[in-house]
């Protein structure tokens, strides 16, 4: 059993909505886990099943990053406002608000990219990092997407290319073609889990962050993150790191190979049969792997 408290954490002139899941039986030395959602702009909903990690006796904290979900929305913010540094600052603001010392950090998709951005800054108290279904650069991500779309049915590939060239990205035909990719490489559960649909629905209702930073969809990255890379800074990560991916993940091995090559203390785990939403497709196995990683690094690190 767990208890839930929600908070509206002041962040400058805005607010970050935060959910804190606390275990009924805390385990001494079990550090809190902070979870970073993807998108950018997909909100916390689709990661709610990670509250099950309170079974390890630790607190689990999820939050909606600025611009989405229950946090402050800024549809009129200029393009240059939406940069990774904004979300790094928001994260540190939460640490200060909750007076968190040592902690674990888990990021999924964009959340893993944000987790890497946080870790290369070597924050005190970071006991471990889990990067789940994430690329080390958007160039590698785009290259992987181009390779994966080659394996789509010809009519799907043609529809994607046609509408991207024409700029008709709101066409029902284009949406259907995009969904064919998603069903293979984003979430292989049918029908889609309700938590996932909630995150998608809120993003579609307020797409500012996703459209500005990413673009219209996972296959067509034309936003401010298109040139993002953390590869040349990964040697600065001091925290022991776990890389997680699915066999059919849109984050293919080529996209996360630099994490393995450049992070000094790193392990990896690939889930057979899973795709980008590994935590939804294989929740028990995913939670077991993450729990073991957290337990190995529960004692605060000393510099």
Short mmCIF file of C-alpha atoms in Angstrom, two decimals:
data_model
loop_
_atom_site.label_atom_id
_atom_site.label_comp_id
_atom_site.label_asym_id
_atom_site.label_seq_id
_atom_site.Cartn_x
_atom_site.Cartn_y
_atom_site.Cartn_z
CA UNK A 1 0.00 0.00 0.00
CA UNK A 2 1.07 3.57 -0.63
CA UNK A 3 -0.10 7.05 0.26
CA UNK A 4 -0.34 9.82 -2.31
CA UNK A 5 0.12 13.53 -1.80
CA UNK A 6 0.10 16.09 -4.62
CA UNK A 7 1.84 19.45 -4.63
CA UNK A 8 1.95 22.57 -6.75
CA UNK A 9 5.58 23.53 -6.46
CA UNK A 10 6.41 27.19 -7.24
CA UNK A 11 8.90 27.49 -10.08
CA UNK A 12 9.57 31.12 -10.82
CA UNK A 13 6.19 32.59 -11.75
CA UNK A 14 4.84 29.14 -12.65
CA UNK A 15 3.99 25.86 -10.91
CA UNK A 16 5.17 22.26 -11.27
CA UNK A 17 2.53 19.69 -10.34
CA UNK A 18 4.07 16.82 -8.40
CA UNK A 19 2.78 13.46 -7.11
CA UNK A 20 4.59 11.88 -4.17
CA UNK A 21 3.90 8.17 -3.57
CA UNK A 22 5.15 7.11 -0.14
CA UNK A 23 5.38 3.50 1.06
CA UNK A 24 3.44 2.47 4.14
CA UNK A 25 6.53 0.56 5.31
CA UNK A 26 9.63 2.60 4.42
CA UNK A 27 12.87 0.65 4.24
CA UNK A 28 15.81 2.38 5.96
CA UNK A 29 18.37 3.41 3.36
CA UNK A 30 15.98 3.04 0.40
CA UNK A 31 16.48 6.33 -1.40
CA UNK A 32 13.63 8.11 -3.19
CA UNK A 33 13.17 7.62 -6.93
CA UNK A 34 12.37 10.65 -9.10
CA UNK A 35 10.78 9.83 -12.47
CA UNK A 36 11.12 12.01 -15.59
CA UNK A 37 8.44 11.61 -18.24
CA UNK A 38 8.93 11.73 -21.98
CA UNK A 39 7.60 13.73 -24.88
CA UNK A 40 8.75 16.37 -24.29
CA UNK A 41 5.26 17.29 -23.13
CA UNK A 42 3.69 13.85 -22.57
CA UNK A 43 2.96 14.35 -18.83
CA UNK A 44 3.32 11.75 -16.10
CA UNK A 45 0.20 9.61 -16.69
CA UNK A 46 1.73 6.84 -18.78
CA UNK A 47 4.42 6.28 -16.12
CA UNK A 48 2.03 5.97 -13.18
CA UNK A 49 2.56 2.22 -12.88
CA UNK A 50 6.08 2.95 -11.62
CA UNK A 51 4.49 3.87 -8.29
CA UNK A 52 4.62 0.09 -7.75
CA UNK A 53 8.31 0.58 -6.92
CA UNK A 54 7.17 1.82 -3.51
CA UNK A 55 7.06 -1.92 -2.77
CA UNK A 56 10.85 -1.64 -2.39
CA UNK A 57 10.25 0.62 0.61
CA UNK A 58 11.13 3.87 -1.17
CA UNK A 59 9.22 7.01 -2.08
CA UNK A 60 8.47 7.47 -5.79
CA UNK A 61 8.03 11.00 -7.14
CA UNK A 62 6.42 11.77 -10.50
CA UNK A 63 5.74 15.23 -11.87
CA UNK A 64 4.44 17.03 -14.92
CA UNK A 65 7.16 19.09 -16.52
CA UNK A 66 6.42 22.72 -17.23
CA UNK A 67 4.07 23.25 -20.16
CA UNK A 68 2.02 20.08 -19.88
CA UNK A 69 -0.34 18.02 -17.75
CA UNK A 70 -1.30 19.64 -14.46
CA UNK A 71 1.64 22.08 -14.43
CA UNK A 72 1.56 25.63 -15.79
CA UNK A 73 0.85 25.81 -19.52
CA UNK A 74 2.63 28.43 -21.60
CA UNK A 75 1.22 28.26 -25.13
CA UNK A 76 2.52 31.73 -25.97
CA UNK A 77 6.12 31.17 -24.86
CA UNK A 78 8.62 31.80 -27.65
CA UNK A 79 10.51 28.93 -29.25
CA UNK A 80 13.78 29.76 -27.51
CA UNK A 81 12.15 29.33 -24.11
CA UNK A 82 11.83 25.55 -24.54
CA UNK A 83 15.39 24.32 -24.03
CA UNK A 84 16.79 21.43 -21.91
CA UNK A 85 18.28 23.88 -19.39
CA UNK A 86 14.75 25.01 -18.45
CA UNK A 87 13.84 21.48 -17.40
CA UNK A 88 17.16 20.92 -15.61
CA UNK A 89 16.42 24.04 -13.57
CA UNK A 90 12.87 22.84 -12.88
CA UNK A 91 14.24 19.52 -11.60
CA UNK A 92 16.68 21.20 -9.22
CA UNK A 93 13.87 23.44 -8.02
CA UNK A 94 11.96 20.30 -6.98
CA UNK A 95 14.98 18.93 -5.12
CA UNK A 96 15.23 22.17 -3.18
CA UNK A 97 11.49 22.36 -2.49
CA UNK A 98 11.31 18.83 -1.08
CA UNK A 99 14.74 19.10 0.58
CA UNK A 100 15.91 15.92 -1.11
CA UNK A 101 19.49 14.90 -0.41
CA UNK A 102 20.40 11.56 -1.98
CA UNK A 103 18.12 10.14 -4.66
CA UNK A 104 17.76 7.88 -7.69
CA UNK A 105 16.74 9.27 -11.09
CA UNK A 106 14.83 7.44 -13.86
CA UNK A 107 13.95 8.98 -17.20
CA UNK A 108 11.92 7.46 -20.04
CA UNK A 109 12.41 8.57 -23.68
CA UNK A 110 12.89 12.37 -23.53
CA UNK A 111 13.02 11.87 -19.77
CA UNK A 112 16.17 9.76 -20.23
CA UNK A 113 17.70 12.52 -22.32
CA UNK A 114 16.84 14.99 -19.56
CA UNK A 115 18.27 12.57 -17.01
CA UNK A 116 21.55 12.55 -18.92
CA UNK A 117 21.54 16.36 -19.05
CA UNK A 118 21.12 16.40 -15.28
CA UNK A 119 23.75 13.72 -14.64
CA UNK A 120 26.52 15.34 -16.71
CA UNK A 121 26.23 18.33 -14.36
CA UNK A 122 27.20 15.96 -11.50
CA UNK A 123 24.53 16.94 -8.97
CA UNK A 124 25.33 16.04 -5.39
CA UNK A 125 23.17 13.23 -4.09
CA UNK A 126 22.57 11.42 -7.39
CA UNK A 127 22.96 7.78 -6.33
CA UNK A 128 22.02 6.17 -9.66
CA UNK A 129 20.58 6.94 -13.08
CA UNK A 130 18.26 4.81 -15.21
CA UNK A 131 17.99 5.86 -18.88
CA UNK A 132 15.06 4.04 -20.44
CA UNK A 133 14.27 3.93 -24.18
CA UNK A 134 16.33 7.05 -24.93
CA UNK A 135 18.83 8.21 -27.56
CA UNK A 136 22.13 9.93 -26.88
CA UNK A 137 21.56 12.33 -29.78
CA UNK A 138 18.69 13.34 -32.05
CA UNK A 139 20.83 12.72 -35.11
CA UNK A 140 21.07 9.05 -34.11
CA UNK A 141 17.33 9.03 -33.34
CA UNK A 142 16.46 10.39 -36.79
CA UNK A 143 18.78 7.89 -38.47
CA UNK A 144 17.14 5.04 -36.56
CA UNK A 145 13.66 6.23 -37.51
CA UNK A 146 14.69 6.34 -41.17
CA UNK A 147 15.91 2.76 -40.97
CA UNK A 148 12.80 1.52 -39.18
CA UNK A 149 10.42 3.14 -41.64
CA UNK A 150 12.09 1.19 -44.47
CA UNK A 151 10.51 -1.94 -42.99
CA UNK A 152 7.00 -0.50 -42.98
CA UNK A 153 4.57 -1.58 -45.72
CA UNK A 154 5.12 0.32 -48.95
CA UNK A 155 1.75 2.10 -48.82
CA UNK A 156 2.56 3.34 -45.31
CA UNK A 157 5.99 4.62 -46.38
CA UNK A 158 4.48 6.36 -49.39
CA UNK A 159 1.82 8.07 -47.28
CA UNK A 160 4.42 9.34 -44.79
CA UNK A 161 6.65 10.72 -47.54
CA UNK A 162 3.78 12.25 -49.50
CA UNK A 163 2.34 14.23 -46.62
CA UNK A 164 5.69 15.27 -45.16
CA UNK A 165 6.69 16.75 -48.51
CA UNK A 166 3.31 18.42 -48.96
CA UNK A 167 3.17 19.68 -45.37
CA UNK A 168 -0.24 18.05 -44.90
CA UNK A 169 0.63 16.56 -41.53
CA UNK A 170 -2.92 16.80 -40.19
CA UNK A 171 -4.25 14.49 -42.91
CA UNK A 172 -6.08 11.40 -41.59
CA UNK A 173 -4.01 9.32 -44.00
CA UNK A 174 -0.80 10.66 -42.48
CA UNK A 175 -2.08 10.02 -38.96
CA UNK A 176 -2.94 6.43 -39.89
CA UNK A 177 0.51 5.89 -41.38
CA UNK A 178 2.16 7.28 -38.25
CA UNK A 179 0.06 4.96 -36.10
CA UNK A 180 1.32 1.97 -38.09
CA UNK A 181 4.84 2.90 -36.96
CA UNK A 182 3.72 3.47 -33.37
CA UNK A 183 2.07 0.04 -33.19
CA UNK A 184 5.38 -1.59 -34.08
CA UNK A 185 7.90 0.55 -32.23
CA UNK A 186 6.22 2.73 -29.57
CA UNK A 187 3.62 0.60 -27.78
CA UNK A 188 2.74 -2.92 -28.90
CA UNK A 189 -0.30 -3.27 -26.62
CA UNK A 190 -3.74 -3.22 -28.26
CA UNK A 191 -5.87 -1.50 -27.20
CA UNK A 192 -3.49 1.09 -25.82
CA UNK A 193 -3.34 1.30 -22.01
CA UNK A 194 -5.59 3.98 -20.51
CA UNK A 195 -2.64 5.73 -18.82
CA UNK A 196 -0.86 6.03 -22.17
CA UNK A 197 -3.98 7.37 -23.88
CA UNK A 198 -4.34 9.99 -21.13
CA UNK A 199 -0.82 11.28 -21.77
CA UNK A 200 -1.44 11.38 -25.52
CA UNK A 201 -4.79 13.14 -25.09
CA UNK A 202 -3.38 15.90 -22.91
CA UNK A 203 -0.45 16.38 -25.29
CA UNK A 204 -2.78 16.65 -28.29
CA UNK A 205 -4.97 19.12 -26.38
CA UNK A 206 -1.92 21.30 -25.58
CA UNK A 207 0.90 20.37 -27.97
CA UNK A 208 3.10 23.44 -27.47
CA UNK A 209 6.04 21.67 -25.85
CA UNK A 210 5.99 18.56 -28.04
CA UNK A 211 5.54 20.39 -31.32
CA UNK A 212 8.11 23.06 -30.46
CA UNK A 213 10.85 20.78 -29.17
CA UNK A 214 10.21 17.59 -31.16
CA UNK A 215 7.88 18.19 -34.09
CA UNK A 216 4.58 16.68 -35.25
CA UNK A 217 5.44 13.06 -34.42
CA UNK A 218 8.23 10.58 -33.61
CA UNK A 219 9.18 10.17 -37.27
CA UNK A 220 9.44 13.82 -38.24
CA UNK A 221 11.75 15.61 -35.78
CA UNK A 222 11.97 19.24 -36.87
CA UNK A 223 11.78 21.00 -33.47
CA UNK A 224 14.37 22.72 -31.32
CA UNK A 225 15.82 19.38 -30.17
CA UNK A 226 16.74 18.32 -33.71
CA UNK A 227 20.44 19.03 -33.15
CA UNK A 228 20.57 17.94 -29.50
CA UNK A 229 23.38 15.64 -28.36
CA UNK A 230 24.90 14.69 -25.02
CA UNK A 231 27.54 12.35 -26.44
CA UNK A 232 30.56 14.58 -25.92
CA UNK A 233 29.61 15.13 -22.25
CA UNK A 234 28.78 11.58 -21.17
CA UNK A 235 32.22 11.00 -19.67
CA UNK A 236 31.18 13.47 -16.97
CA UNK A 237 28.47 11.16 -15.61
CA UNK A 238 29.67 9.87 -12.26
CA UNK A 239 26.52 8.04 -11.17
CA UNK A 240 26.21 4.31 -11.91
CA UNK A 241 23.85 4.10 -14.86
CA UNK A 242 21.48 1.50 -16.27
CA UNK A 243 20.39 1.65 -19.91
CA UNK A 244 17.05 -0.05 -20.69
CA UNK A 245 15.51 -0.66 -24.11
CA UNK A 246 13.09 -2.95 -25.91
CA UNK A 247 13.90 -5.33 -28.76
CA UNK A 248 11.58 -3.42 -31.12
CA UNK A 249 12.20 0.01 -29.57
CA UNK A 250 12.31 3.07 -31.77
CA UNK A 251 15.35 3.83 -29.62
CA UNK A 252 17.43 1.22 -31.44
CA UNK A 253 20.81 -0.01 -30.11
CA UNK A 254 22.61 2.47 -32.34
CA UNK A 255 20.87 5.37 -30.58
CA UNK A 256 21.98 4.36 -27.09
CA UNK A 257 25.38 2.83 -27.89
CA UNK A 258 27.18 6.10 -26.91
CA UNK A 259 25.83 5.73 -23.37
CA UNK A 260 27.52 2.34 -23.13
CA UNK A 261 30.77 3.56 -24.67
CA UNK A 262 31.16 6.83 -22.77
CA UNK A 263 29.56 6.55 -19.32
CA UNK A 264 32.21 5.19 -16.93
CA UNK A 265 29.93 2.97 -14.80
CA UNK A 266 27.16 1.54 -16.96
CA UNK A 267 25.06 -1.60 -17.50
CA UNK A 268 22.32 -2.34 -19.99
CA UNK A 269 19.24 -4.53 -20.29
CA UNK A 270 17.20 -5.21 -23.45
CA UNK A 271 13.71 -6.68 -23.07
CA UNK A 272 12.87 -9.25 -25.78
CA UNK A 273 9.51 -8.62 -27.45
CA UNK A 274 9.13 -5.10 -26.06
CA UNK A 275 9.25 -1.72 -27.76
CA UNK A 276 9.49 1.90 -26.61
CA UNK A 277 7.00 1.62 -23.72
CA UNK A 278 8.75 -1.34 -22.13
CA UNK A 279 7.42 -0.39 -18.69
CA UNK A 280 3.83 -0.79 -19.94
CA UNK A 281 4.38 -3.87 -22.11
CA UNK A 282 6.34 -5.84 -19.53
CA UNK A 283 5.69 -4.06 -16.21
CA UNK A 284 6.74 -6.80 -13.81
CA UNK A 285 10.01 -7.53 -15.59
CA UNK A 286 10.76 -3.84 -16.01
CA UNK A 287 10.12 -3.08 -12.36
CA UNK A 288 12.21 -6.06 -11.27
CA UNK A 289 15.23 -4.88 -13.30
CA UNK A 290 14.90 -1.30 -12.07
CA UNK A 291 14.40 -2.37 -8.45
CA UNK A 292 17.58 -4.44 -8.55
CA UNK A 293 19.54 -1.48 -9.96
CA UNK A 294 18.21 0.84 -7.27
CA UNK A 295 18.96 -1.62 -4.48
CA UNK A 296 22.56 -1.97 -5.63
CA UNK A 297 23.07 1.77 -5.22
CA UNK A 298 20.88 2.70 -2.30
CA UNK A 299 23.66 3.99 -0.09
CA UNK A 300 24.52 7.63 -0.74
CA UNK A 301 27.68 8.09 -2.78
CA UNK A 302 30.61 9.97 -1.32
CA UNK A 303 32.75 12.18 -3.52
#
